[in-house]
PDB file of C-alpha atoms and ligand atoms in Angstrom:
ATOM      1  CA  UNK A   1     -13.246  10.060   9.166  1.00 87.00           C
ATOM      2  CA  UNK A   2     -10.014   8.998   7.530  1.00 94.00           C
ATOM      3  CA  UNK A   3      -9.318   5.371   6.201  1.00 97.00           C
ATOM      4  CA  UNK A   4      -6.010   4.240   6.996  1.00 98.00           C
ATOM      5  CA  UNK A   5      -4.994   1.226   4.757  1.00 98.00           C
ATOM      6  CA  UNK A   6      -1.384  -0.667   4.334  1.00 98.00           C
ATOM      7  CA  UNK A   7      -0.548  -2.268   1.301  1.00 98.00           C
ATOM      8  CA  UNK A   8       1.015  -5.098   2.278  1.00 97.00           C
ATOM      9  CA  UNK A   9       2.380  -8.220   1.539  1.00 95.00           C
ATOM     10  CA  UNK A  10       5.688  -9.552   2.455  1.00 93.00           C
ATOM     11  CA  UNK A  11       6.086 -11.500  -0.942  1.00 92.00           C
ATOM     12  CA  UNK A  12       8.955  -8.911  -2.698  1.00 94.00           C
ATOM     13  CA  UNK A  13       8.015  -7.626  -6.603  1.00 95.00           C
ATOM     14  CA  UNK A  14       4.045  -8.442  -5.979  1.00 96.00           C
ATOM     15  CA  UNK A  15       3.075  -4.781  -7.213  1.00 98.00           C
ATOM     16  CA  UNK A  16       2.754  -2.868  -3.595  1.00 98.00           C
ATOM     17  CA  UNK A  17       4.196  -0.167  -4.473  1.00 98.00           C
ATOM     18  CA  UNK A  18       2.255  -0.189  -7.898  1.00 98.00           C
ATOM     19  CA  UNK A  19      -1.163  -0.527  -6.400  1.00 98.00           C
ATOM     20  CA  UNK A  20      -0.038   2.277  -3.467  1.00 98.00           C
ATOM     21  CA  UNK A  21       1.019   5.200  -6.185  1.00 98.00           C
ATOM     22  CA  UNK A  22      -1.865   4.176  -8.534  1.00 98.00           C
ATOM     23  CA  UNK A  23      -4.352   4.096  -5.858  1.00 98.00           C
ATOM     24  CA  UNK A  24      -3.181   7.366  -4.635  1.00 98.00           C
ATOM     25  CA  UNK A  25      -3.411   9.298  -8.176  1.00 98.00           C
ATOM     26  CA  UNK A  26      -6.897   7.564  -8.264  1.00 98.00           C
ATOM     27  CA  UNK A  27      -7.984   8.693  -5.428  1.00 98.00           C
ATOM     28  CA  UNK A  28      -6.699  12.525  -5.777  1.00 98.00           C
ATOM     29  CA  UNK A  29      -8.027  12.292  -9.146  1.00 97.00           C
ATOM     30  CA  UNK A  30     -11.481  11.630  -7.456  1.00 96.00           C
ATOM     31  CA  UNK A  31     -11.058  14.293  -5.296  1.00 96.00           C
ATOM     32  CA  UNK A  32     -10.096  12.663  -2.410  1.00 97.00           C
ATOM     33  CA  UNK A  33      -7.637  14.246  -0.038  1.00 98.00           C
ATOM     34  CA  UNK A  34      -4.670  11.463   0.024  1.00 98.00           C
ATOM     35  CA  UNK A  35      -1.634  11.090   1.876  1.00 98.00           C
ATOM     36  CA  UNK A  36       0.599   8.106   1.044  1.00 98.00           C
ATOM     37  CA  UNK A  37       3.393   6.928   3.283  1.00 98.00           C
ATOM     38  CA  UNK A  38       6.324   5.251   2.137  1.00 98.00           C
ATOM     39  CA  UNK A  39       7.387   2.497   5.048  1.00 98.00           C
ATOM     40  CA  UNK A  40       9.869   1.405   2.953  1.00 98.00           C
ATOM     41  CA  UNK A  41      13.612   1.633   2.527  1.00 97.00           C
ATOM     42  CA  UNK A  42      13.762   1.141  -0.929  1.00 98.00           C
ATOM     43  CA  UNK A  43      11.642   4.613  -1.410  1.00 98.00           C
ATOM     44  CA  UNK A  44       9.945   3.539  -4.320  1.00 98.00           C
ATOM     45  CA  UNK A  45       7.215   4.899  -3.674  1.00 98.00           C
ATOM     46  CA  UNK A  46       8.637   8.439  -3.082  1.00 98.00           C
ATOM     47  CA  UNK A  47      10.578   7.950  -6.499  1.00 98.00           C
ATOM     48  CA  UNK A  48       7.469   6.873  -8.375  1.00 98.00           C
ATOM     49  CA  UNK A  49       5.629   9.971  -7.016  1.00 98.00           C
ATOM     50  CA  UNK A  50       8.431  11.789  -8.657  1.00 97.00           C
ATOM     51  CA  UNK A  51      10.040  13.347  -5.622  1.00 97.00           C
ATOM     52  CA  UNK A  52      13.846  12.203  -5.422  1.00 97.00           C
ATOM     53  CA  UNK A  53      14.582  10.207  -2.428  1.00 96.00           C
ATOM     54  CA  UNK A  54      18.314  11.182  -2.074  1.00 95.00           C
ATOM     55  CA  UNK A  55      17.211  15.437  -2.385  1.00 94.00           C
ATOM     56  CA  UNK A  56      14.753  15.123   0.681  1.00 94.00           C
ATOM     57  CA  UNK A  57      16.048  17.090   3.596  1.00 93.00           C
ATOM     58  CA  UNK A  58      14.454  15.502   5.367  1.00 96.00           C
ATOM     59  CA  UNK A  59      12.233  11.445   5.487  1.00 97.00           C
ATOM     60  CA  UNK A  60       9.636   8.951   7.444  1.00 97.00           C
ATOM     61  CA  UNK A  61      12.959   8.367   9.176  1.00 97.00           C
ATOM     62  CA  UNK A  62      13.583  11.452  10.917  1.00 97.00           C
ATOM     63  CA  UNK A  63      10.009  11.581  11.866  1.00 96.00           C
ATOM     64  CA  UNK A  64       9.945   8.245  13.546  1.00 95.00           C
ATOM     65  CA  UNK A  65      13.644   8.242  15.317  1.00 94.00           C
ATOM     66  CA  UNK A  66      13.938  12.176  16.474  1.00 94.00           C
ATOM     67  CA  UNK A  67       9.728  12.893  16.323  1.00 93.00           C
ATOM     68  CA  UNK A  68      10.314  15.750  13.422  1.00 95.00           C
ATOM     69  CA  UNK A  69       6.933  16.738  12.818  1.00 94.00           C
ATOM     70  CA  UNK A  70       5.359  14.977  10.208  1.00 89.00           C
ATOM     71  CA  UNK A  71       3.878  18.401   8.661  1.00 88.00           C
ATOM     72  CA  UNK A  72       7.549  19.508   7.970  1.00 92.00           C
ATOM     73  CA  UNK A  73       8.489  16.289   6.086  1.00 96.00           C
ATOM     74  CA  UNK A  74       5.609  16.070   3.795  1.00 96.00           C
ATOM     75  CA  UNK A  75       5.643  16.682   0.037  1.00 97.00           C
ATOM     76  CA  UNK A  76       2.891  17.375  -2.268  1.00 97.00           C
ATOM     77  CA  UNK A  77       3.444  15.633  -5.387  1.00 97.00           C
ATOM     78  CA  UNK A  78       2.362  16.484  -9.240  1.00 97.00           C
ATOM     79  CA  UNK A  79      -0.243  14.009  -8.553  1.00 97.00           C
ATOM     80  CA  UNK A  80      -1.726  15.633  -6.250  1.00 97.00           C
ATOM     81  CA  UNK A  81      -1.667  13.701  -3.210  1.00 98.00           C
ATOM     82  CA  UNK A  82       0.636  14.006  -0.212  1.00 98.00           C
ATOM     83  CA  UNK A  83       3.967  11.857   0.341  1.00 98.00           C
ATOM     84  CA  UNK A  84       5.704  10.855   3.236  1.00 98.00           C
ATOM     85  CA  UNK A  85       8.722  10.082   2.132  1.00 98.00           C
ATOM     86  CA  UNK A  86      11.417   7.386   2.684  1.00 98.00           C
ATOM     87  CA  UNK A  87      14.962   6.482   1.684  1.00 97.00           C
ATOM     88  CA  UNK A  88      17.765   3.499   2.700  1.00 96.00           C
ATOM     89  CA  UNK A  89      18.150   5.936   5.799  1.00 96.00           C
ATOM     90  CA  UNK A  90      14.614   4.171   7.404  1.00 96.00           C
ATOM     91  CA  UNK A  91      16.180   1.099   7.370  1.00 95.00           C
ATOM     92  CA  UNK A  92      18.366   2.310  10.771  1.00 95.00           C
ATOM     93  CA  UNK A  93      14.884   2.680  12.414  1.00 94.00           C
ATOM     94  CA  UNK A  94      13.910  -0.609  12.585  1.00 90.00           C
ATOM     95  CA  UNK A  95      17.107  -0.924  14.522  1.00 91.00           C
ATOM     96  CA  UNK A  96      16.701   2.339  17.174  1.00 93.00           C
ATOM     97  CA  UNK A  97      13.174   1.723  17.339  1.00 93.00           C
ATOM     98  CA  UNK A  98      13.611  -1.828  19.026  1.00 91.00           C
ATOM     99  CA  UNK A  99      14.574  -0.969  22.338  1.00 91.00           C
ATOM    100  CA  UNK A 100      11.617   2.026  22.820  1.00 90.00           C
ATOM    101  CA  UNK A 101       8.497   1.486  24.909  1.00 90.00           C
ATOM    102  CA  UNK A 102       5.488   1.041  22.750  1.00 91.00           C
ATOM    103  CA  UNK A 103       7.933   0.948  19.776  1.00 94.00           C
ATOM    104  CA  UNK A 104       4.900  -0.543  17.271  1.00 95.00           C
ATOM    105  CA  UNK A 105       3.367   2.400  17.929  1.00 95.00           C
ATOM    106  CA  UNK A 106       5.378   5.167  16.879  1.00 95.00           C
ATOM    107  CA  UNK A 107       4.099   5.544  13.066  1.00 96.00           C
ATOM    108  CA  UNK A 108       0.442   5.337  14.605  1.00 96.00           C
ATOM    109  CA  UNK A 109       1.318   8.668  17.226  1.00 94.00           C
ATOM    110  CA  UNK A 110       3.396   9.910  14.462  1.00 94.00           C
ATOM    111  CA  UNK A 111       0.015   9.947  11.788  1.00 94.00           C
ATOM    112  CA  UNK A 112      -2.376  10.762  14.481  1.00 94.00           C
ATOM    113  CA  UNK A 113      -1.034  14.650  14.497  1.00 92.00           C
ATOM    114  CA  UNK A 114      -1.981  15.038  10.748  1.00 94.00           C
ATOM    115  CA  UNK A 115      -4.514  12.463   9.860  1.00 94.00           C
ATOM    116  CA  UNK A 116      -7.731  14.662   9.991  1.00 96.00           C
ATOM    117  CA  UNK A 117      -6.664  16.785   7.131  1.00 96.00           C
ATOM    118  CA  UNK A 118      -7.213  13.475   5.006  1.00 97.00           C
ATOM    119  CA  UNK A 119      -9.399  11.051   3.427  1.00 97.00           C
ATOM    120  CA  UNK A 120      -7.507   8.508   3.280  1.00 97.00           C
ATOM    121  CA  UNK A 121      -3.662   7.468   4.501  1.00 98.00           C
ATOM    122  CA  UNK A 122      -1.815   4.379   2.393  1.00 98.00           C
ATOM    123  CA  UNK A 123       0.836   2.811   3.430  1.00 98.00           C
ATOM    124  CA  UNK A 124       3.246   1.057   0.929  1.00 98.00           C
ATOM    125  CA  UNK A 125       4.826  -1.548   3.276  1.00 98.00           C
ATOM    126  CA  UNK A 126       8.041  -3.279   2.767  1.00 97.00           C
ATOM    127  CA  UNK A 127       8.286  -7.046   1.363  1.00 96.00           C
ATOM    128  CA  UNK A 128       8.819  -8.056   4.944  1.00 92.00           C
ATOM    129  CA  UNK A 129       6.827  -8.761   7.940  1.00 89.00           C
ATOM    130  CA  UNK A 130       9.023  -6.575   9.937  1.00 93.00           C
ATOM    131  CA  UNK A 131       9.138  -3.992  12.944  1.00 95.00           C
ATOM    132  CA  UNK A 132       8.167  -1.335   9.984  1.00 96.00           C
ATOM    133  CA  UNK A 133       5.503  -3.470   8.995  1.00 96.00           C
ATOM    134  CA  UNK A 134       4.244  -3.719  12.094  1.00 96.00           C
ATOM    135  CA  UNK A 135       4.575  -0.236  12.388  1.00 97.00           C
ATOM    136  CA  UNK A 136       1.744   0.127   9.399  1.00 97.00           C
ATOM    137  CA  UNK A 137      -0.463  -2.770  10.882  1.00 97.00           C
ATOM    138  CA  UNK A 138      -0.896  -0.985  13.935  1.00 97.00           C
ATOM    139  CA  UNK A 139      -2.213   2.367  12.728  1.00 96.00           C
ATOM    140  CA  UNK A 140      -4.455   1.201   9.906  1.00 98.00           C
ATOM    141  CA  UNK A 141      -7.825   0.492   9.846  1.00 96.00           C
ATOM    142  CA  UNK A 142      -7.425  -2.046   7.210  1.00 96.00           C
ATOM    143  CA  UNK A 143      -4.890  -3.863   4.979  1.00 98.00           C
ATOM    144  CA  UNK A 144      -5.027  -4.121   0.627  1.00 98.00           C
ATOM    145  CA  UNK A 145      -2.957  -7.120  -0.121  1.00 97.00           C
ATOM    146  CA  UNK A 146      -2.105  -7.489  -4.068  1.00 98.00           C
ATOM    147  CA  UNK A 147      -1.414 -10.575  -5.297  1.00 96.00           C
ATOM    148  CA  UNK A 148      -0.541 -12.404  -8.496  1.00 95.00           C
ATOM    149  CA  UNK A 149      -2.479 -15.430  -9.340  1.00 95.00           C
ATOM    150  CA  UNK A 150       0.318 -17.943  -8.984  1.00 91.00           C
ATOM    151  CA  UNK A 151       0.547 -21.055  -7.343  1.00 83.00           C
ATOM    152  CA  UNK A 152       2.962 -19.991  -4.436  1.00 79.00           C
ATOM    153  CA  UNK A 153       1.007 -16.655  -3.709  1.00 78.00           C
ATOM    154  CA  UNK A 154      -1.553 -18.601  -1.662  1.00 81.00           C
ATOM    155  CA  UNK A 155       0.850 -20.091   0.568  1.00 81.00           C
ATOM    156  CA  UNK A 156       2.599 -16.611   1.527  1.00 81.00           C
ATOM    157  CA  UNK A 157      -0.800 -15.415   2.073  1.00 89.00           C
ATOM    158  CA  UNK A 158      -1.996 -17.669   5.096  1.00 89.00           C
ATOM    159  CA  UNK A 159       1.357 -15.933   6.611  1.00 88.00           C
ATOM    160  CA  UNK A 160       0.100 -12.665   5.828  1.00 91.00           C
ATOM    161  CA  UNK A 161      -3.099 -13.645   7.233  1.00 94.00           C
ATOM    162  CA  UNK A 162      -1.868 -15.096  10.454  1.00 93.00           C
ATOM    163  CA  UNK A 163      -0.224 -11.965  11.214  1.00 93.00           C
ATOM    164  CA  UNK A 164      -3.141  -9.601  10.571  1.00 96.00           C
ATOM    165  CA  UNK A 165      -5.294 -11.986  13.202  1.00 96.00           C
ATOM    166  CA  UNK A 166      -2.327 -11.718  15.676  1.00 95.00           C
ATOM    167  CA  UNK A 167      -1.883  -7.921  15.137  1.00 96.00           C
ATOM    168  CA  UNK A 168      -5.851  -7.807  15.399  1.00 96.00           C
ATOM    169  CA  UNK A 169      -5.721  -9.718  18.491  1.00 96.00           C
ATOM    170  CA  UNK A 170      -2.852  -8.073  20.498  1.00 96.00           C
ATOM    171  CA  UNK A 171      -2.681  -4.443  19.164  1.00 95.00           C
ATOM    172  CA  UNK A 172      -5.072  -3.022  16.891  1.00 97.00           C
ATOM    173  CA  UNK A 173      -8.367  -4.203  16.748  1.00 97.00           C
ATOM    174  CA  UNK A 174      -9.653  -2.354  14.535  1.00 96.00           C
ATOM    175  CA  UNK A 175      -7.154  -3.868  11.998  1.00 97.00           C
ATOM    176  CA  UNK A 176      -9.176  -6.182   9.253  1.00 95.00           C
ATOM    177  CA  UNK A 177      -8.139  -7.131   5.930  1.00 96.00           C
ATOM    178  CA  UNK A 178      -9.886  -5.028   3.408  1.00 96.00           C
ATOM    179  CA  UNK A 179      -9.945  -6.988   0.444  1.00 96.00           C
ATOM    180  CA  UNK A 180      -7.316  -8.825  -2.246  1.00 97.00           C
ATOM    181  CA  UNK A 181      -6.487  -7.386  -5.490  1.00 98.00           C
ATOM    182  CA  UNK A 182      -5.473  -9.290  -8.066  1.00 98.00           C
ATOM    183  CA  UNK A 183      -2.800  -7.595 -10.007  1.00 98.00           C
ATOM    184  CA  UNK A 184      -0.317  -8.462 -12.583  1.00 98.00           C
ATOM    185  CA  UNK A 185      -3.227 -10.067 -14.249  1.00 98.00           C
ATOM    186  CA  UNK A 186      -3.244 -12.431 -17.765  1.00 95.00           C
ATOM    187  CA  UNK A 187      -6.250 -14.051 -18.664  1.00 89.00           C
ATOM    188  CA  UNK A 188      -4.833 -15.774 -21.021  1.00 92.00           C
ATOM    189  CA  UNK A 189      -2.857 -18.102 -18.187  1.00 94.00           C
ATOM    190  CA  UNK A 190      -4.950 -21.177 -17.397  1.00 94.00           C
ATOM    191  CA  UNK A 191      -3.168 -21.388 -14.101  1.00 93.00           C
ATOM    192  CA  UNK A 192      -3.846 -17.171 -13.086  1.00 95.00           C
ATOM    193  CA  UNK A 193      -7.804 -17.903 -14.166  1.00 95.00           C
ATOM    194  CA  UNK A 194      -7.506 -20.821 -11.710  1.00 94.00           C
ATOM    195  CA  UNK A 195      -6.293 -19.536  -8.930  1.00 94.00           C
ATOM    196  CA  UNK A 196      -8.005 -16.577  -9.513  1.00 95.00           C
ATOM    197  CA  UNK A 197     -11.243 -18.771  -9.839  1.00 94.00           C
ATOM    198  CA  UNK A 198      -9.693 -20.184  -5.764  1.00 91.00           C
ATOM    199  CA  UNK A 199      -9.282 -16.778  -4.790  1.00 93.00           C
ATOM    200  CA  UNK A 200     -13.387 -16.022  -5.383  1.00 95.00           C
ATOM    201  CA  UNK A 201     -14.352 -18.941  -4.150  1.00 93.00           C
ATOM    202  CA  UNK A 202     -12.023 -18.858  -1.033  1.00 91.00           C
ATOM    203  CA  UNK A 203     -12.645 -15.303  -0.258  1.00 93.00           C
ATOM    204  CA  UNK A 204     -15.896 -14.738  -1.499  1.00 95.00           C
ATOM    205  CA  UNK A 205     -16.319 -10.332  -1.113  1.00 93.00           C
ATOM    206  CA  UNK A 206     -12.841  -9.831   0.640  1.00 95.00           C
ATOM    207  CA  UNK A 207     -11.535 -10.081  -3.146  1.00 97.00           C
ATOM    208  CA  UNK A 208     -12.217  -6.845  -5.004  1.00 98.00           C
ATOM    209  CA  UNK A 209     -13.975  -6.696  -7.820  1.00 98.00           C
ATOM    210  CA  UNK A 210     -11.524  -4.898 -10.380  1.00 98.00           C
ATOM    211  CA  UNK A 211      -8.387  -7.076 -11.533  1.00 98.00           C
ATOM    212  CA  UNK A 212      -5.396  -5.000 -12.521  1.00 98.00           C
ATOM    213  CA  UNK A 213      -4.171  -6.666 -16.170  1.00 98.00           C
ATOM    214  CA  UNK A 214      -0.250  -6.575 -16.641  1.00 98.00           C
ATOM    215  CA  UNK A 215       0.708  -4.045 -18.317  1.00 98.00           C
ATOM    216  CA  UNK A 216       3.576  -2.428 -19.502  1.00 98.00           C
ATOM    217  CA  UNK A 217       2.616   1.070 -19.087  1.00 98.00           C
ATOM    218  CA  UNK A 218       2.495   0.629 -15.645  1.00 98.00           C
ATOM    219  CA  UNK A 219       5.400  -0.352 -15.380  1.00 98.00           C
ATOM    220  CA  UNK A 220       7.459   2.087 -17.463  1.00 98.00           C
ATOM    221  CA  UNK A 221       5.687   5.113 -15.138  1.00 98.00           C
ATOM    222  CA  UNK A 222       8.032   5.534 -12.416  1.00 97.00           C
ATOM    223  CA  UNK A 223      10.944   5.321 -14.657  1.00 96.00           C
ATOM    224  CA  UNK A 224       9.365   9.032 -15.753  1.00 97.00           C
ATOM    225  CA  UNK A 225       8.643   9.563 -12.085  1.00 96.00           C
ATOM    226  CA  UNK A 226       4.755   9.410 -12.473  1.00 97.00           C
ATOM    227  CA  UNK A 227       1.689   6.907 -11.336  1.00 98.00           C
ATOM    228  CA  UNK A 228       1.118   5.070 -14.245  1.00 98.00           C
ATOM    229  CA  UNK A 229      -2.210   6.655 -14.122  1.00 98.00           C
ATOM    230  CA  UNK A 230      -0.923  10.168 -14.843  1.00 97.00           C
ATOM    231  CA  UNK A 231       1.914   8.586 -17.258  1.00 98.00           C
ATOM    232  CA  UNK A 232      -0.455   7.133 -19.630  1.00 98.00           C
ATOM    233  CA  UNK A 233      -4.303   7.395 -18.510  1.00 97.00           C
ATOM    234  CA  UNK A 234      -5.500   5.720 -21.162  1.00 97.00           C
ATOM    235  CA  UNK A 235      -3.795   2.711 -21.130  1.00 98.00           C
ATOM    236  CA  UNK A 236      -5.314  -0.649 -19.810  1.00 98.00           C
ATOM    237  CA  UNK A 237      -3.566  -0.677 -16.303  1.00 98.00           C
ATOM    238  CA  UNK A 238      -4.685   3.170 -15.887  1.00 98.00           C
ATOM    239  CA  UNK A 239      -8.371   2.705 -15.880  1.00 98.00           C
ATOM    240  CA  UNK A 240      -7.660  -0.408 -14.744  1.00 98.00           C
ATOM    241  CA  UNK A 241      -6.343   1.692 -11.218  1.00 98.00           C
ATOM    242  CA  UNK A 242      -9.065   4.343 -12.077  1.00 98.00           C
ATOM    243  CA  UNK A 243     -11.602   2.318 -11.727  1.00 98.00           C
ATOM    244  CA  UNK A 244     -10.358   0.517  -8.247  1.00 98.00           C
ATOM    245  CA  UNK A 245     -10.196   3.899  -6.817  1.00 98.00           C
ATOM    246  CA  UNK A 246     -13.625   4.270  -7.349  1.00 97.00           C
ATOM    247  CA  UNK A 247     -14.667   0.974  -5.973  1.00 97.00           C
ATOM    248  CA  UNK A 248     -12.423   2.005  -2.930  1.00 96.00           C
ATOM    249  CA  UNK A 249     -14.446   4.762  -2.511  1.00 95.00           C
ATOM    250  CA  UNK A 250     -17.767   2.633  -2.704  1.00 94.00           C
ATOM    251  CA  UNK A 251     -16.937   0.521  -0.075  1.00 90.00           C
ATOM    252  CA  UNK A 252     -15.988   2.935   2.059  1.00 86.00           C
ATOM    253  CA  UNK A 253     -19.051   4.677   1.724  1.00 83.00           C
ATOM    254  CA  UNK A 254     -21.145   1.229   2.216  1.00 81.00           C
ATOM    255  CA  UNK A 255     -19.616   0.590   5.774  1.00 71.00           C
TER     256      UNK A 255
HETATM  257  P1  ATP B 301       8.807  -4.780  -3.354  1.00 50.71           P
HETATM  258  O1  ATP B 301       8.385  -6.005  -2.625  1.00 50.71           O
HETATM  259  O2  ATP B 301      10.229  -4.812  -3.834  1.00 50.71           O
HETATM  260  O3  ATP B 301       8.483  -3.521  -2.614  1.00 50.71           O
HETATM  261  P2  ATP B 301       6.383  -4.385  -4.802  1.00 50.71           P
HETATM  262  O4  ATP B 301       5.523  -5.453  -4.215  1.00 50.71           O
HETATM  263  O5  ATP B 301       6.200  -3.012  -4.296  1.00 50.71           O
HETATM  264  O6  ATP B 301       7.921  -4.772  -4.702  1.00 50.71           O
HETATM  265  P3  ATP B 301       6.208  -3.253  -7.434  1.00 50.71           P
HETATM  266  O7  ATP B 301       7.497  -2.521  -7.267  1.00 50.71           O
HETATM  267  O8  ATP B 301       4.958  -2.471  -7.408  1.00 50.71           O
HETATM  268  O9  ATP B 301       6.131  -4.449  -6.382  1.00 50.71           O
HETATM  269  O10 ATP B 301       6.193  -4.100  -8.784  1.00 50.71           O
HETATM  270  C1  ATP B 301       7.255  -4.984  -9.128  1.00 50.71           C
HETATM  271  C2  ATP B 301       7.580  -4.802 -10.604  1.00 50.71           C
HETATM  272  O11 ATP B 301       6.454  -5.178 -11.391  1.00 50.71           O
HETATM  273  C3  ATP B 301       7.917  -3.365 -10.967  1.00 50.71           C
HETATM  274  O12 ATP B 301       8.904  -3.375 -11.953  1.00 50.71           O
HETATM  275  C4  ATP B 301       6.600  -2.837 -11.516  1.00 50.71           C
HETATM  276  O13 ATP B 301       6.786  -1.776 -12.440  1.00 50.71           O
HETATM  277  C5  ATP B 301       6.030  -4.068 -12.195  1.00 50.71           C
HETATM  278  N1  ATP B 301       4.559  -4.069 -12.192  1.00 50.71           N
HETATM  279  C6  ATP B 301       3.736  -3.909 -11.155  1.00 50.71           C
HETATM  280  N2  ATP B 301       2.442  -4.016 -11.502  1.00 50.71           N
HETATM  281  C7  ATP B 301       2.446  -4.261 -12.849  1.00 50.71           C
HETATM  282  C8  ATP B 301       1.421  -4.483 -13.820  1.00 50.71           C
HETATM  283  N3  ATP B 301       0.120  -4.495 -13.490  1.00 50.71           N
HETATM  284  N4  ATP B 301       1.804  -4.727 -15.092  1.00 50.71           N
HETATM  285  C9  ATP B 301       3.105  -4.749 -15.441  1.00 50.71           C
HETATM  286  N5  ATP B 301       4.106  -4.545 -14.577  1.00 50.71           N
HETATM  287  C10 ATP B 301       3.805  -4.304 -13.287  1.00 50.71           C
HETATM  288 MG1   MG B 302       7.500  -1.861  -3.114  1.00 50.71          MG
END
């Protein structure tokens, strides 16, 4: 059965998009069928897959306002996992979408045509807890929320996780969080060990195991239009994202 899982957390620069191309690579890497879905505007996850958002005939966009089929927008990347892609055009949707019936549910019908001929669907959700957003919330099984250990990333959080329970409640109950990921990571920082220390205690097994260090590989990758994990796979944020995709895969297989 497929796992559908958003990456989501409407803090902006918190390493979504990161996590959601890394993961991805990972995940193809281990042989894992993956489609990843880029719900946001800013199409950095299409870019960082190295297909170019402004050459794509045609995006998410088109699927979701005039129901193209979402086998004719789909790329393969280098990778070797699918992409959905996205460009500024999907932020229009969020605007037609609002006045259709059942308009949370569009990405959900969209997905549903395609989604056996996967092992797993990520989402790489905007910084917002918008109509897109919502979009993702209600087709997923579960949600992977990065976060930096910082003081102010706990109170965004109980946001986050007030609308998960209300999208659990209302629309998809199915929907739970997965786990947190701590990303962005220096162990050096009193104040990161701390609240990463908070986060364990807190959280107990809904906080994932691997931590994802900073690291300036990763963050040089999609300037060369590659997961950091194809860009440079030894480097520390590489195995770093290696190794959660094979924890991924572990709890999967434990449920
Ligand atoms: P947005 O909210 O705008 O969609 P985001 O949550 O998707 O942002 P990213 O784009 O993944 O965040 O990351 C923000 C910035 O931090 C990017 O420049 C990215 O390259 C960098 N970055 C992400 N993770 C790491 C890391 N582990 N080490 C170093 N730099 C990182
Ligand atoms: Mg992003």
């Amino acid at each position: 059965m497929v796992k559908i899982f958003c990456v989501a957390n409407q803090k902006g620069g918190v390493g979504k998009t990161t996590t959601t191309v890394n993961l991805a690579a990972s995940l193809a890497a281990h042989k894992q069928r993956v489609l990843l879905v880029d719900l946001d505007p800013q199409g950095n996850a299409t870019m960082g897959s190295g297909i170019d958002k402004t050459q794509c005939e045609s995006t998410l966009y088109d699927v979701l306002v005039d129901g193209t089929a979402f086998a004719e927008v789909r790329v393969k990347s280098a990778a070797g996992y699918d992409v959905l892609p996205a460009n500024r055009e999907l932020a229009g949707a969020e605007i037609e979408l609002v006045n259709r019936p059942q308009r949370e549910r569009q990405l959900k019908n969209a997905i549903a045509t395609v989604s056996a001929e996967y092992d797993f669907i990520l989402i790489d959700c905007p910084p917002a807890l918008s109509l897109l957003t919502l979009n993702g919330l209600c087709c997923a099984n579960g949600v992977i929320i990065p976060m930096q250990c910082e003081y102010f990333a706990l109170e965004g959080l109980s946001d986050l996780i007030d609308t998960i329970k209300r999208v659990h409640a209302n629309l998809n109950r199915e929907l739970q969080i997965i786990g947190l990921l701590r990303v962005m990571f220096d162990s050096r920082i009193t104040l990161q060990q701390q609240v990463s220390d908070q986060l364990e205690q807190h959280f107990g097994d809904k906080v994932f195991n691997t931590i994802i260090p900073r690291n300036v590989r990763l963050a040089e990758a999609p300037s060369h239009g590659m997961p950091g994990v194809v860009f440079d796979r030894n480097s520390r944020g590489a195995q770093a994202y290696m190794q959660f995709g094979v924890e991924m895969i572990k709890r999967i297989r434990a449920k």
